[in-house]
PDB file of C-alpha atoms in Angstrom:
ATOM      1  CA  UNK A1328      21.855  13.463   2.446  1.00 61.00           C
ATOM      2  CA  UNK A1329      24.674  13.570   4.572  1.00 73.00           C
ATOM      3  CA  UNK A1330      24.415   9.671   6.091  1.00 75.00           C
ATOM      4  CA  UNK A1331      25.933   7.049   4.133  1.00 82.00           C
ATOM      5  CA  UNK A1332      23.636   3.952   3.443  1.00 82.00           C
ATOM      6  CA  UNK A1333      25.155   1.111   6.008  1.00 85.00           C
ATOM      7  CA  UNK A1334      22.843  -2.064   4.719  1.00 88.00           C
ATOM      8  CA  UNK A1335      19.573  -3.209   2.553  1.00 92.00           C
ATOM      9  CA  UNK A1336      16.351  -4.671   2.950  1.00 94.00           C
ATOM     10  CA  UNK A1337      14.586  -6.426   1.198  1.00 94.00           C
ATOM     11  CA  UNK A1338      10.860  -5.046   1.532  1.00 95.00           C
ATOM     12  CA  UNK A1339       9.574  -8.239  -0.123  1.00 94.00           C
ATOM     13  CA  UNK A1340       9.971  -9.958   3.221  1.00 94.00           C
ATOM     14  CA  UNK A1341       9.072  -7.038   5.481  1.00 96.00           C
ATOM     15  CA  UNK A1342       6.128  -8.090   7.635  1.00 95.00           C
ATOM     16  CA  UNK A1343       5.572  -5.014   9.676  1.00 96.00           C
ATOM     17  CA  UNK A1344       7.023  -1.352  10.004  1.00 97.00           C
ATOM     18  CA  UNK A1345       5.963   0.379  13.357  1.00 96.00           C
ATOM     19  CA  UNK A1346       7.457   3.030  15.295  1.00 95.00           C
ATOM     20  CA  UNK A1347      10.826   2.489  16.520  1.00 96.00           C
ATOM     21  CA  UNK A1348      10.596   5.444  19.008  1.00 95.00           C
ATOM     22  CA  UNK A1349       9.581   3.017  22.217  1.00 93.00           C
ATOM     23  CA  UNK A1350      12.291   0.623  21.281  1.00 92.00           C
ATOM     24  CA  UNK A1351      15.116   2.765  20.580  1.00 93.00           C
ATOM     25  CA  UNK A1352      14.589   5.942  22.540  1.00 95.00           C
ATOM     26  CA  UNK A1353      15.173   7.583  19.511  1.00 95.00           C
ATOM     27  CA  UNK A1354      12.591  10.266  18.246  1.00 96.00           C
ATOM     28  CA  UNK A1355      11.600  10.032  14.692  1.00 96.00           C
ATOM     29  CA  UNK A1356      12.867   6.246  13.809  1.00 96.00           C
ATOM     30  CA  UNK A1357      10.396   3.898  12.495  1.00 97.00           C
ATOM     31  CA  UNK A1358      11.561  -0.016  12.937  1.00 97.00           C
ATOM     32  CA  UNK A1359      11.024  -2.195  10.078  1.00 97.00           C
ATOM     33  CA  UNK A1360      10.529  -6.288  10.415  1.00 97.00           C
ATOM     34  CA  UNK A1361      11.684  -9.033   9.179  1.00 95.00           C
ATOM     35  CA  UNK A1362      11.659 -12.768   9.329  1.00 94.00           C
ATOM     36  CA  UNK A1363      15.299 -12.839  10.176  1.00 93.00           C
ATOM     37  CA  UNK A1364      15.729  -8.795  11.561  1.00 94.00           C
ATOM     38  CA  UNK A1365      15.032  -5.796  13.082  1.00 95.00           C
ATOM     39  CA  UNK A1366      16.302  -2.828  11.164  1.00 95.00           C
ATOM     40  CA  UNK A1367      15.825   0.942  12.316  1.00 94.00           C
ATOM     41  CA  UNK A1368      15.989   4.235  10.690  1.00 94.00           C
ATOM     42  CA  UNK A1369      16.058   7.490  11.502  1.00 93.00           C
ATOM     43  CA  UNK A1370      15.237  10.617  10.548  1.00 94.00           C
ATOM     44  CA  UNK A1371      15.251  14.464  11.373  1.00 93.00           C
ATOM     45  CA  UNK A1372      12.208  15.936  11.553  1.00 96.00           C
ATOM     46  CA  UNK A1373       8.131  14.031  12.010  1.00 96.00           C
ATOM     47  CA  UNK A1374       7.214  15.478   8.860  1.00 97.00           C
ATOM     48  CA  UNK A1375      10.107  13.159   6.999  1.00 96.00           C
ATOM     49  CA  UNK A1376       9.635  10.173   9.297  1.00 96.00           C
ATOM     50  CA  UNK A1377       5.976  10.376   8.895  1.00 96.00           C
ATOM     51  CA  UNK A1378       6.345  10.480   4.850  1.00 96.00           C
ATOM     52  CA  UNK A1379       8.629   7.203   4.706  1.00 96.00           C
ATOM     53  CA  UNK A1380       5.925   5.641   7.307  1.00 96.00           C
ATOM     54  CA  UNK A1381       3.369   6.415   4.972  1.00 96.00           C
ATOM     55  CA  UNK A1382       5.609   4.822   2.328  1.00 96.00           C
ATOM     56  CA  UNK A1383       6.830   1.776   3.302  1.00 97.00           C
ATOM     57  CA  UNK A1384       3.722   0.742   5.037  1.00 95.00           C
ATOM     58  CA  UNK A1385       2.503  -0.467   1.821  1.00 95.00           C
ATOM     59  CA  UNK A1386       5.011  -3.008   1.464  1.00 95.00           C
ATOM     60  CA  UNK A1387       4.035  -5.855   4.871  1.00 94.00           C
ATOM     61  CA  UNK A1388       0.080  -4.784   3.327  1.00 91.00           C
ATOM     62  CA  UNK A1389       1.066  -5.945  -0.132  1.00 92.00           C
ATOM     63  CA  UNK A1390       3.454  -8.957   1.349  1.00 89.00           C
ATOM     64  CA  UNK A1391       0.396 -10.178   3.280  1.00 87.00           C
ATOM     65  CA  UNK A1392      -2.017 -10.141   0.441  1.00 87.00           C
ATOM     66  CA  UNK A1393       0.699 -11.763  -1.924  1.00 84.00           C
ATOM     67  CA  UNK A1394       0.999 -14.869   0.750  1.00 81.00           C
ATOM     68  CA  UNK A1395      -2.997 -15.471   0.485  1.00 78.00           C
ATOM     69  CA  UNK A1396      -3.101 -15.305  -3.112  1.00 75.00           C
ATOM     70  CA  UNK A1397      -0.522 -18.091  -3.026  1.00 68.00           C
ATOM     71  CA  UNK A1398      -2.174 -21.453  -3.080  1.00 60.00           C
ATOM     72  CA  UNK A1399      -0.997 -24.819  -3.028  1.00 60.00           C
ATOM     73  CA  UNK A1400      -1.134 -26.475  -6.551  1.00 60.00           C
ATOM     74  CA  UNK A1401      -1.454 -30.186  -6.706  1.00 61.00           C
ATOM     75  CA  UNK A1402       0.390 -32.245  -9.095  1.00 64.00           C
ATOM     76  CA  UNK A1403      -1.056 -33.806 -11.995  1.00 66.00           C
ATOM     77  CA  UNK A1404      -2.933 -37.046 -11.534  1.00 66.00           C
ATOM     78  CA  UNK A1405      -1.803 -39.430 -14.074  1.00 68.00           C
ATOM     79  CA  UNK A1406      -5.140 -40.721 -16.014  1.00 70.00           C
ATOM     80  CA  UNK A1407      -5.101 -44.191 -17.704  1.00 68.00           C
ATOM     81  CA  UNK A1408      -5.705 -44.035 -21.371  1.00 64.00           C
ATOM     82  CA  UNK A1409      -7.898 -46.259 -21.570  1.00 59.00           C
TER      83      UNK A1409
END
């Protein structure tokens, strides 16, 4: 409550969200990809790290199942009328 928010990210491109522990030395900080980023946050306790894990984690499952429902659609073949 205390932290001011210092960016956004757009979850609709997230791709993964692992934890950010091994790659920032910082305990209870998840990392969060992008195409373009890698953003980390932080929190104070396992119990609140672990809820926003179990949180955002939905977002690279539903990105990924979004991207194969997407298919290519072929134009129109013009028919003769006769």
């Amino acid at each position: 409550p205390t932290t001011l928010p210092q960016g956004t990210i757009n979850m609709n491109q997230c791709t993964d969200v692992v934890d950010g522990e091994g790659r920032t030395g910082q305990k209870f900080s998840l990392c969060i990809l992008t195409p373009e980023k890698e953003h980390f946050i932080r929190a104070e306790t396992k119990e609140i790290i672990s809820g926003w894990l179990e949180m955002l984690t939905v977002y690279p499952r539903t990105n990924k199942q979004n991207q194969k429902k997407k298919r290519k659609v072929e134009p129109p073949t013009p028919q003769d009328p006769a």
